[in-house]
mmCIF file of C-alpha atoms in Angstrom:
data_model
loop_
_atom_site.group_PDB
_atom_site.id
_atom_site.type_symbol
_atom_site.label_atom_id
_atom_site.label_comp_id
_atom_site.label_asym_id
_atom_site.label_seq_id
_atom_site.Cartn_x
_atom_site.Cartn_y
_atom_site.Cartn_z
ATOM 1 C CA MET A 1 125.102 108.300 56.704
ATOM 2 C CA ARG A 2 121.861 106.917 55.220
ATOM 3 C CA LYS A 3 118.596 107.259 57.092
ATOM 4 C CA LEU A 4 116.142 104.486 57.915
ATOM 5 C CA LYS A 5 112.824 104.399 59.737
ATOM 6 C CA TYR A 6 112.746 102.731 63.147
ATOM 7 C CA ARG A 7 110.772 99.760 61.826
ATOM 8 C CA GLU A 8 113.118 99.439 58.804
ATOM 9 C CA ALA A 9 116.165 99.395 61.117
ATOM 10 C CA ILE A 10 114.612 96.525 63.113
ATOM 11 C CA GLY A 11 113.869 94.609 59.955
ATOM 12 C CA GLU A 12 117.378 95.107 58.584
ATOM 13 C CA ALA A 13 118.964 93.919 61.851
ATOM 14 C CA THR A 14 116.776 90.856 61.857
ATOM 15 C CA VAL A 15 117.703 89.833 58.281
ATOM 16 C CA GLN A 16 121.430 90.548 58.756
ATOM 17 C CA CYS A 17 121.624 88.534 61.996
ATOM 18 C CA MET A 18 119.609 85.663 60.570
ATOM 19 C CA LYS A 19 121.926 85.500 57.566
ATOM 20 C CA ALA A 20 124.938 85.483 59.813
ATOM 21 C CA ASP A 21 123.610 82.911 62.301
ATOM 22 C CA PRO A 22 121.434 80.002 61.054
ATOM 23 C CA ARG A 23 120.433 79.203 64.685
ATOM 24 C CA ILE A 24 118.165 82.253 64.851
ATOM 25 C CA VAL A 25 114.435 81.496 64.328
ATOM 26 C CA LEU A 26 111.816 84.267 64.321
ATOM 27 C CA ALA A 27 108.421 83.488 65.715
ATOM 28 C CA GLY A 28 105.303 85.499 66.525
ATOM 29 C CA GLN A 29 101.693 86.106 65.685
ATOM 30 C CA ASN A 30 101.345 87.330 62.084
ATOM 31 C CA VAL A 31 105.076 87.654 61.485
ATOM 32 C CA ASP A 32 104.479 86.006 58.110
ATOM 33 C CA ASP A 33 101.604 88.243 56.808
ATOM 34 C CA HIS A 34 101.725 91.453 54.832
ATOM 35 C CA LYS A 35 101.633 93.568 57.986
ATOM 36 C CA GLY A 36 104.646 91.756 59.387
ATOM 37 C CA GLY A 37 104.842 93.153 62.928
ATOM 38 C CA HIS A 38 104.410 96.778 61.749
ATOM 39 C CA GLY A 39 106.780 96.062 58.871
ATOM 40 C CA THR A 40 109.595 94.657 60.972
ATOM 41 C CA THR A 41 109.381 91.037 59.894
ATOM 42 C CA THR A 42 108.262 91.174 56.289
ATOM 43 C CA ASP A 43 111.830 91.227 54.884
ATOM 44 C CA ALA A 44 112.835 88.281 57.033
ATOM 45 C CA PHE A 45 109.837 86.227 55.842
ATOM 46 C CA ARG A 46 110.678 86.988 52.215
ATOM 47 C CA ALA A 47 114.279 86.003 52.785
ATOM 48 C CA PHE A 48 113.860 82.833 54.811
ATOM 49 C CA GLY A 49 110.298 81.707 54.479
ATOM 50 C CA PRO A 50 108.123 79.709 56.949
ATOM 51 C CA SER A 51 110.938 77.345 57.977
ATOM 52 C CA ARG A 52 112.641 80.174 60.007
ATOM 53 C CA VAL A 53 109.861 82.790 60.236
ATOM 54 C CA VAL A 54 107.023 81.023 62.079
ATOM 55 C CA ASP A 55 103.466 82.143 62.723
ATOM 56 C CA ILE A 56 102.340 81.077 66.196
ATOM 57 C CA PRO A 57 98.927 80.717 67.829
ATOM 58 C CA ASN A 58 97.725 82.738 70.795
ATOM 59 C CA SER A 59 99.682 80.655 73.313
ATOM 60 C CA GLU A 60 102.316 82.878 74.807
ATOM 61 C CA ASN A 61 103.026 80.646 77.817
ATOM 62 C CA ALA A 62 103.604 77.581 75.651
ATOM 63 C CA VAL A 63 105.739 79.495 73.095
ATOM 64 C CA ALA A 64 107.894 80.898 75.902
ATOM 65 C CA GLY A 65 108.502 77.381 77.113
ATOM 66 C CA ILE A 66 109.342 76.175 73.626
ATOM 67 C CA ALA A 67 111.699 79.112 73.093
ATOM 68 C CA VAL A 68 113.586 78.477 76.338
ATOM 69 C CA GLY A 69 113.840 74.774 75.426
ATOM 70 C CA ALA A 70 115.096 75.560 71.992
ATOM 71 C CA ALA A 71 117.656 77.999 73.336
ATOM 72 C CA SER A 72 118.912 75.454 75.848
ATOM 73 C CA MET A 73 119.613 73.141 72.911
ATOM 74 C CA GLY A 74 121.657 75.752 71.074
ATOM 75 C CA MET A 75 119.091 77.664 68.981
ATOM 76 C CA ARG A 76 118.468 81.427 69.213
ATOM 77 C CA PRO A 77 114.748 82.120 69.248
ATOM 78 C CA LEU A 78 113.515 85.662 68.514
ATOM 79 C CA VAL A 79 109.910 85.925 69.651
ATOM 80 C CA VAL A 80 107.718 88.938 68.626
ATOM 81 C CA HIS A 81 104.761 89.895 70.766
ATOM 82 C CA ALA A 82 102.414 92.176 68.811
ATOM 83 C CA ARG A 83 101.085 93.473 72.114
ATOM 84 C CA ALA A 84 103.507 93.488 74.995
ATOM 85 C CA ASP A 85 100.602 93.114 77.461
ATOM 86 C CA PHE A 86 100.380 89.443 76.505
ATOM 87 C CA MET A 87 103.971 88.945 77.672
ATOM 88 C CA PHE A 88 102.471 88.545 81.121
ATOM 89 C CA LEU A 89 101.527 85.053 79.828
ATOM 90 C CA ALA A 90 105.161 84.403 78.957
ATOM 91 C CA MET A 91 106.633 85.448 82.308
ATOM 92 C CA ASP A 92 106.846 81.947 83.761
ATOM 93 C CA GLY A 93 109.192 80.730 81.063
ATOM 94 C CA LEU A 94 111.024 83.999 80.707
ATOM 95 C CA ILE A 95 111.541 84.858 84.373
ATOM 96 C CA ASN A 96 111.371 81.516 86.229
ATOM 97 C CA LEU A 97 113.466 79.679 83.661
ATOM 98 C CA ALA A 98 115.372 81.848 81.232
ATOM 99 C CA ALA A 99 116.510 84.599 83.703
ATOM 100 C CA LYS A 100 117.586 82.065 86.328
ATOM 101 C CA TRP A 101 119.212 79.477 84.041
ATOM 102 C CA ARG A 102 122.848 80.569 84.275
ATOM 103 C CA TYR A 103 122.595 81.052 88.090
ATOM 104 C CA MET A 104 120.907 77.678 88.719
ATOM 105 C CA TYR A 105 123.286 75.702 86.495
ATOM 106 C CA GLY A 106 126.550 77.138 87.682
ATOM 107 C CA ASP A 107 127.169 79.468 84.757
ATOM 108 C CA LYS A 108 127.362 76.635 82.324
ATOM 109 C CA GLY A 109 125.808 78.475 79.515
ATOM 110 C CA GLY A 110 122.650 80.647 79.287
ATOM 111 C CA VAL A 111 119.456 80.506 77.243
ATOM 112 C CA PRO A 112 119.721 83.374 74.682
ATOM 113 C CA VAL A 113 115.959 83.940 74.202
ATOM 114 C CA VAL A 114 115.153 87.368 72.728
ATOM 115 C CA MET A 115 111.624 88.734 73.086
ATOM 116 C CA ARG A 116 110.372 91.871 71.318
ATOM 117 C CA GLY A 117 107.268 93.443 72.784
ATOM 118 C CA ILE A 118 105.270 96.257 71.075
ATOM 119 C CA VAL A 119 103.890 98.844 73.427
ATOM 120 C CA GLY A 120 102.256 102.243 73.321
ATOM 121 C CA ARG A 121 99.105 104.134 72.458
ATOM 122 C CA GLY A 122 97.631 105.028 69.096
ATOM 123 C CA TRP A 123 93.914 104.848 68.809
ATOM 124 C CA GLY A 124 92.395 104.410 72.271
ATOM 125 C CA GLN A 125 93.462 100.905 73.064
ATOM 126 C CA GLY A 126 92.330 100.923 76.700
ATOM 127 C CA ALA A 127 93.626 99.596 79.937
ATOM 128 C CA THR A 128 94.681 96.079 78.879
ATOM 129 C CA HIS A 129 96.530 97.112 75.703
ATOM 130 C CA SER A 130 98.434 100.232 76.832
ATOM 131 C CA GLN A 131 100.897 98.950 79.414
ATOM 132 C CA ASN A 132 104.629 99.493 79.394
ATOM 133 C CA LEU A 133 106.321 96.592 81.115
ATOM 134 C CA HIS A 134 109.965 97.537 81.194
ATOM 135 C CA SER A 135 110.017 98.148 84.926
ATOM 136 C CA VAL A 136 108.359 94.793 85.579
ATOM 137 C CA PHE A 137 110.932 92.904 83.550
ATOM 138 C CA GLY A 138 113.759 95.128 84.764
ATOM 139 C CA HIS A 139 113.095 94.024 88.390
ATOM 140 C CA PHE A 140 114.475 90.523 87.766
ATOM 141 C CA PRO A 141 118.186 89.682 87.789
ATOM 142 C CA GLY A 142 119.272 87.590 84.812
ATOM 143 C CA LEU A 143 117.471 89.554 82.072
ATOM 144 C CA TYR A 144 118.625 92.376 79.924
ATOM 145 C CA VAL A 145 115.867 94.928 79.227
ATOM 146 C CA ALA A 146 115.988 97.812 76.786
ATOM 147 C CA THR A 147 113.726 100.478 75.329
ATOM 148 C CA PRO A 148 115.391 101.770 72.141
ATOM 149 C CA ALA A 149 114.374 105.294 71.222
ATOM 150 C CA SER A 150 116.213 105.817 67.944
ATOM 151 C CA PRO A 151 116.404 103.817 64.717
ATOM 152 C CA ALA A 152 120.108 103.264 65.299
ATOM 153 C CA ASP A 153 119.521 101.898 68.749
ATOM 154 C CA ALA A 154 116.615 99.842 67.567
ATOM 155 C CA LYS A 155 119.034 98.085 65.199
ATOM 156 C CA GLY A 156 122.109 98.020 67.431
ATOM 157 C CA LEU A 157 120.424 96.722 70.573
ATOM 158 C CA LEU A 158 118.731 93.932 68.596
ATOM 159 C CA VAL A 159 122.086 93.001 67.062
ATOM 160 C CA SER A 160 123.564 92.855 70.596
ATOM 161 C CA ALA A 161 120.626 90.842 71.832
ATOM 162 C CA LEU A 162 120.928 88.229 69.074
ATOM 163 C CA ARG A 163 124.661 87.801 69.729
ATOM 164 C CA ASN A 164 124.391 87.648 73.503
ATOM 165 C CA GLU A 165 124.053 84.669 75.833
ATOM 166 C CA THR A 166 121.697 86.532 78.199
ATOM 167 C CA PRO A 167 117.937 86.460 77.685
ATOM 168 C CA VAL A 168 116.726 89.894 76.480
ATOM 169 C CA VAL A 169 113.498 91.783 76.450
ATOM 170 C CA LEU A 170 113.234 94.652 73.899
ATOM 171 C CA LEU A 171 110.197 96.927 74.232
ATOM 172 C CA GLU A 172 109.374 99.063 71.205
ATOM 173 C CA ASN A 173 106.896 101.935 71.352
ATOM 174 C CA ARG A 174 104.638 101.782 68.327
ATOM 175 C CA GLY A 175 104.748 105.566 68.104
ATOM 176 C CA LEU A 176 108.365 105.387 67.053
ATOM 177 C CA TYR A 177 108.050 103.057 64.046
ATOM 178 C CA GLU A 178 107.814 105.838 61.492
ATOM 179 C CA ILE A 179 110.551 108.131 62.854
ATOM 180 C CA GLU A 180 113.750 108.362 60.789
ATOM 181 C CA GLY A 181 117.379 108.532 61.803
ATOM 182 C CA GLU A 182 120.909 107.741 60.744
ATOM 183 C CA VAL A 183 121.590 103.988 60.921
ATOM 184 C CA PRO A 184 124.902 102.192 60.074
ATOM 185 C CA GLU A 185 124.580 99.822 57.207
ATOM 186 C CA ASN A 186 126.616 97.132 58.978
ATOM 187 C CA PRO A 187 125.200 95.300 61.915
ATOM 188 C CA GLU A 188 127.017 97.273 64.578
ATOM 189 C CA PRO A 189 125.995 96.224 68.129
ATOM 190 C CA VAL A 190 124.991 98.818 70.754
ATOM 191 C CA PRO A 191 125.985 97.537 74.214
ATOM 192 C CA PHE A 192 123.488 97.079 77.011
ATOM 193 C CA GLY A 193 124.096 99.245 80.102
ATOM 194 C CA LYS A 194 125.359 102.267 78.098
ATOM 195 C CA GLY A 195 123.083 105.314 77.912
ATOM 196 C CA ARG A 196 123.666 108.291 75.715
ATOM 197 C CA ILE A 197 123.580 112.093 76.033
ATOM 198 C CA VAL A 198 121.030 113.302 73.467
ATOM 199 C CA ARG A 199 121.448 117.009 74.196
ATOM 200 C CA THR A 200 123.893 118.809 76.538
ATOM 201 C CA GLY A 201 122.795 121.415 79.078
ATOM 202 C CA THR A 202 123.865 122.819 82.450
ATOM 203 C CA ASP A 203 120.647 123.747 84.329
ATOM 204 C CA VAL A 204 118.597 120.530 84.619
ATOM 205 C CA THR A 205 118.949 116.894 83.634
ATOM 206 C CA ILE A 206 116.075 115.105 81.982
ATOM 207 C CA VAL A 207 116.441 111.323 82.152
ATOM 208 C CA ALA A 208 114.070 109.572 79.724
ATOM 209 C CA ALA A 209 113.283 106.274 78.089
ATOM 210 C CA SER A 210 111.654 105.178 74.829
ATOM 211 C CA LEU A 211 109.147 107.708 73.337
ATOM 212 C CA MET A 212 109.851 110.117 76.190
ATOM 213 C CA VAL A 213 113.392 110.679 74.914
ATOM 214 C CA HIS A 214 111.859 112.524 71.948
ATOM 215 C CA GLU A 215 109.395 114.396 74.116
ATOM 216 C CA ALA A 216 112.327 115.341 76.384
ATOM 217 C CA GLU A 217 114.278 116.705 73.386
ATOM 218 C CA ARG A 218 111.223 118.788 72.421
ATOM 219 C CA ALA A 219 110.925 119.987 75.991
ATOM 220 C CA ALA A 220 114.564 120.999 75.946
ATOM 221 C CA GLY A 221 113.765 123.138 72.879
ATOM 222 C CA LEU A 222 110.919 124.814 74.677
ATOM 223 C CA LEU A 223 113.086 125.428 77.752
ATOM 224 C CA ALA A 224 115.828 126.921 75.596
ATOM 225 C CA GLU A 225 113.318 129.616 74.544
ATOM 226 C CA GLN A 226 113.077 130.493 78.237
ATOM 227 C CA GLY A 227 116.860 130.595 78.665
ATOM 228 C CA VAL A 228 117.100 127.150 80.372
ATOM 229 C CA GLY A 229 119.675 124.600 79.290
ATOM 230 C CA ALA A 230 118.357 121.080 79.718
ATOM 231 C CA GLU A 231 120.585 118.029 79.357
ATOM 232 C CA VAL A 232 118.670 115.013 77.966
ATOM 233 C CA VAL A 233 119.865 111.482 78.895
ATOM 234 C CA ASP A 234 118.496 108.443 77.066
ATOM 235 C CA VAL A 235 118.889 105.413 79.310
ATOM 236 C CA ARG A 236 118.606 103.062 76.321
ATOM 237 C CA SER A 237 118.898 100.047 78.652
ATOM 238 C CA ILE A 238 116.699 99.544 81.703
ATOM 239 C CA ARG A 239 118.708 96.588 83.013
ATOM 240 C CA PRO A 240 121.627 97.090 83.201
ATOM 241 C CA LEU A 241 121.170 100.840 83.900
ATOM 242 C CA ASP A 242 123.945 103.296 83.152
ATOM 243 C CA GLU A 243 124.057 104.766 86.615
ATOM 244 C CA ALA A 244 127.381 106.500 86.025
ATOM 245 C CA LEU A 245 126.092 108.509 83.133
ATOM 246 C CA ILE A 246 122.946 109.601 84.994
ATOM 247 C CA CYS A 247 124.839 110.565 88.147
ATOM 248 C CA ALA A 248 127.529 112.495 86.195
ATOM 249 C CA SER A 249 124.828 114.554 84.442
ATOM 250 C CA VAL A 250 122.962 115.345 87.684
ATOM 251 C CA ALA A 251 126.277 116.203 89.421
ATOM 252 C CA LYS A 252 126.733 118.797 86.660
ATOM 253 C CA THR A 253 123.241 120.295 86.555
ATOM 254 C CA GLY A 254 122.115 119.806 90.147
ATOM 255 C CA ARG A 255 118.504 119.039 89.172
ATOM 256 C CA LEU A 256 116.733 115.982 87.907
ATOM 257 C CA VAL A 257 113.438 115.288 86.098
ATOM 258 C CA VAL A 258 112.657 111.718 84.996
ATOM 259 C CA ALA A 259 110.254 111.135 82.135
ATOM 260 C CA ASP A 260 108.815 107.665 81.651
ATOM 261 C CA THR A 261 106.086 106.008 79.591
ATOM 262 C CA SER A 262 104.795 104.107 82.583
ATOM 263 C CA TRP A 263 103.655 104.738 86.163
ATOM 264 C CA ALA A 264 105.716 106.387 88.852
ATOM 265 C CA ARG A 265 105.375 103.918 91.690
ATOM 266 C CA TYR A 266 108.082 101.228 91.732
ATOM 267 C CA GLY A 267 109.053 102.107 88.206
ATOM 268 C CA LEU A 268 112.046 103.386 86.220
ATOM 269 C CA ALA A 269 111.484 106.937 87.413
ATOM 270 C CA ALA A 270 111.589 105.748 91.040
ATOM 271 C CA GLU A 271 114.742 103.733 90.411
ATOM 272 C CA VAL A 272 116.571 106.658 88.730
ATOM 273 C CA ALA A 273 115.611 108.964 91.652
ATOM 274 C CA ALA A 274 116.917 106.379 94.128
ATOM 275 C CA VAL A 275 120.211 105.923 92.248
ATOM 276 C CA VAL A 276 120.737 109.674 92.306
ATOM 277 C CA ALA A 277 119.807 109.966 95.994
ATOM 278 C CA GLU A 278 122.207 107.175 96.900
ATOM 279 C CA ASN A 279 125.170 108.454 94.823
ATOM 280 C CA VAL A 280 125.021 112.197 94.298
ATOM 281 C CA HIS A 281 122.417 113.481 96.730
ATOM 282 C CA GLY A 282 124.734 116.377 97.767
ATOM 283 C CA ALA A 283 124.627 117.686 94.211
ATOM 284 C CA LEU A 284 120.850 118.193 94.168
ATOM 285 C CA LEU A 285 119.751 121.779 94.320
ATOM 286 C CA GLY A 286 116.036 121.037 94.263
ATOM 287 C CA PRO A 287 113.506 118.184 94.468
ATOM 288 C CA VAL A 288 113.381 115.393 91.929
ATOM 289 C CA ARG A 289 110.292 115.406 89.683
ATOM 290 C CA ARG A 290 108.824 112.326 87.999
ATOM 291 C CA VAL A 291 106.878 112.833 84.822
ATOM 292 C CA THR A 292 104.846 109.670 84.254
ATOM 293 C CA LEU A 293 101.362 108.319 83.592
ATOM 294 C CA PRO A 294 98.624 109.236 86.087
ATOM 295 C CA ASP A 295 98.178 106.498 88.717
ATOM 296 C CA SER A 296 95.283 104.874 86.837
ATOM 297 C CA PRO A 297 94.678 102.374 84.126
ATOM 298 C CA ALA A 298 94.697 103.904 80.649
ATOM 299 C CA PRO A 299 91.378 105.270 79.261
ATOM 300 C CA VAL A 300 90.012 103.992 75.956
ATOM 301 C CA SER A 301 88.840 107.142 74.152
ATOM 302 C CA TRP A 302 91.311 108.984 72.009
ATOM 303 C CA PRO A 303 90.775 112.453 73.571
ATOM 304 C CA LEU A 304 91.166 110.948 77.076
ATOM 305 C CA GLU A 305 94.241 109.013 75.984
ATOM 306 C CA GLU A 306 95.834 112.257 74.679
ATOM 307 C CA ALA A 307 95.244 113.867 78.074
ATOM 308 C CA PHE A 308 96.511 110.794 79.964
ATOM 309 C CA HIS A 309 100.021 110.690 78.429
ATOM 310 C CA PRO A 310 102.726 113.141 79.328
ATOM 311 C CA ASN A 311 104.412 115.163 76.607
ATOM 312 C CA ALA A 312 106.994 117.836 75.988
ATOM 313 C CA ARG A 313 105.032 120.578 77.683
ATOM 314 C CA THR A 314 104.558 118.354 80.756
ATOM 315 C CA ILE A 315 108.280 117.709 80.972
ATOM 316 C CA ALA A 316 109.170 121.388 80.404
ATOM 317 C CA ALA A 317 106.764 122.430 83.187
ATOM 318 C CA ALA A 318 108.391 119.982 85.601
ATOM 319 C CA CYS A 319 111.805 121.339 84.757
ATOM 320 C CA LEU A 320 110.702 124.924 85.359
ATOM 321 C CA ASP A 321 109.189 123.796 88.656
ATOM 322 C CA VAL A 322 112.487 122.248 89.927
ATOM 323 C CA LEU A 323 114.257 125.477 88.873
ATOM 324 C CA GLY A 324 111.871 127.509 90.995
ATOM 325 C CA CYS A 325 110.299 129.181 87.933
ATOM 326 C CA ASP A 326 106.676 129.604 87.058
ATOM 327 C CA PRO A 327 105.741 126.335 85.299
ATOM 328 C CA THR A 328 102.848 128.079 83.541
ATOM 329 C CA LEU A 329 105.086 130.344 81.505
ATOM 330 C CA PRO A 330 103.715 130.609 77.968
ATOM 331 C CA MET A 331 105.334 128.207 75.465
ATOM 332 C CA ARG A 332 104.484 127.738 71.848
ATOM 333 C CA GLU A 333 102.149 125.033 70.837
ATOM 334 C CA MET A 334 103.521 121.742 69.629
ATOM 335 C CA THR A 335 102.037 118.851 67.783
ATOM 336 C CA ASP A 336 102.405 115.488 69.630
ATOM 337 C CA ILE A 337 105.052 113.327 68.137
ATOM 338 C CA THR A 338 102.603 110.471 67.655
ATOM 339 C CA ALA A 339 99.734 112.527 66.334
ATOM 340 C CA GLY A 340 98.037 110.849 63.410
ATOM 341 C CA PHE A 341 99.928 107.574 63.812
ATOM 342 C CA VAL A 342 97.608 104.564 63.726
ATOM 343 C CA GLY A 343 99.328 101.209 63.406
ATOM 344 C CA PRO A 344 97.947 98.134 61.666
ATOM 345 C CA TYR A 345 97.161 96.395 64.923
#
């Protein structure tokens, strides 16, 4: 199968879905310029022009309201937020209207708004530009929320979102845009609520989301050098969450480490730990460990930012800890997966 970069897969899905459905309109800040949302919207602008690929002002609240209104009238808006942090300004329309629409109107149709938000570090962006909001959006019934980790899922989940009647939030880590992977040429949907086993193992389960899936894979490689078999689970979808897959893996391994790109409290890591405690607590042979950001806003300097974010070695150490091993065992040095990546924004 051919390979595409993560950003190329998103761009391809966008063009294919817009060709198939004339109701889809793409909107966002700078979606029509040469940078094109890290290269994810340039092909769509070339193909459809300003009538369907619309540059918007810094007015996220207003645009969210317009998108919900357009969706209620039969259109399918796809809104791109160059920085997911500014999606806070869109939450009234997205959560108070879009997420509740089907419930409030007796299931007489939904409002299929799709919002892409770009998250993640890169060059010391600081506290207000480094937030991962998947747990915030995942808290509210009526939304689908996903954090695609692979190019194939970046394409497939976007295809599903643009064909669905449920409002969707897709959060893309900017550190993933240049990674490559096999991607189907046809617009094959990836369903929400279905995770995937990235690597099999029998000693410890690592549940991860977004960029942490890749760090978990690297951690599993480090652990294999110590004779430890780690099973890596990519949740793919935050809401709905594939509880059955997670619990089946923990039932097999007896140990759980959760790696997330956000904070521990009230987040995805806490939710996964609760799901396991409620469903397969008898299978646990040790304590659950959460590998997340420190309980602090993000620093702005690049060296501090590098120290702030967990990585493969952090995850591997947590796994050794739940196994009752010395977490300081020597492991080979590894280059961070995002090292050297500086996006255009």
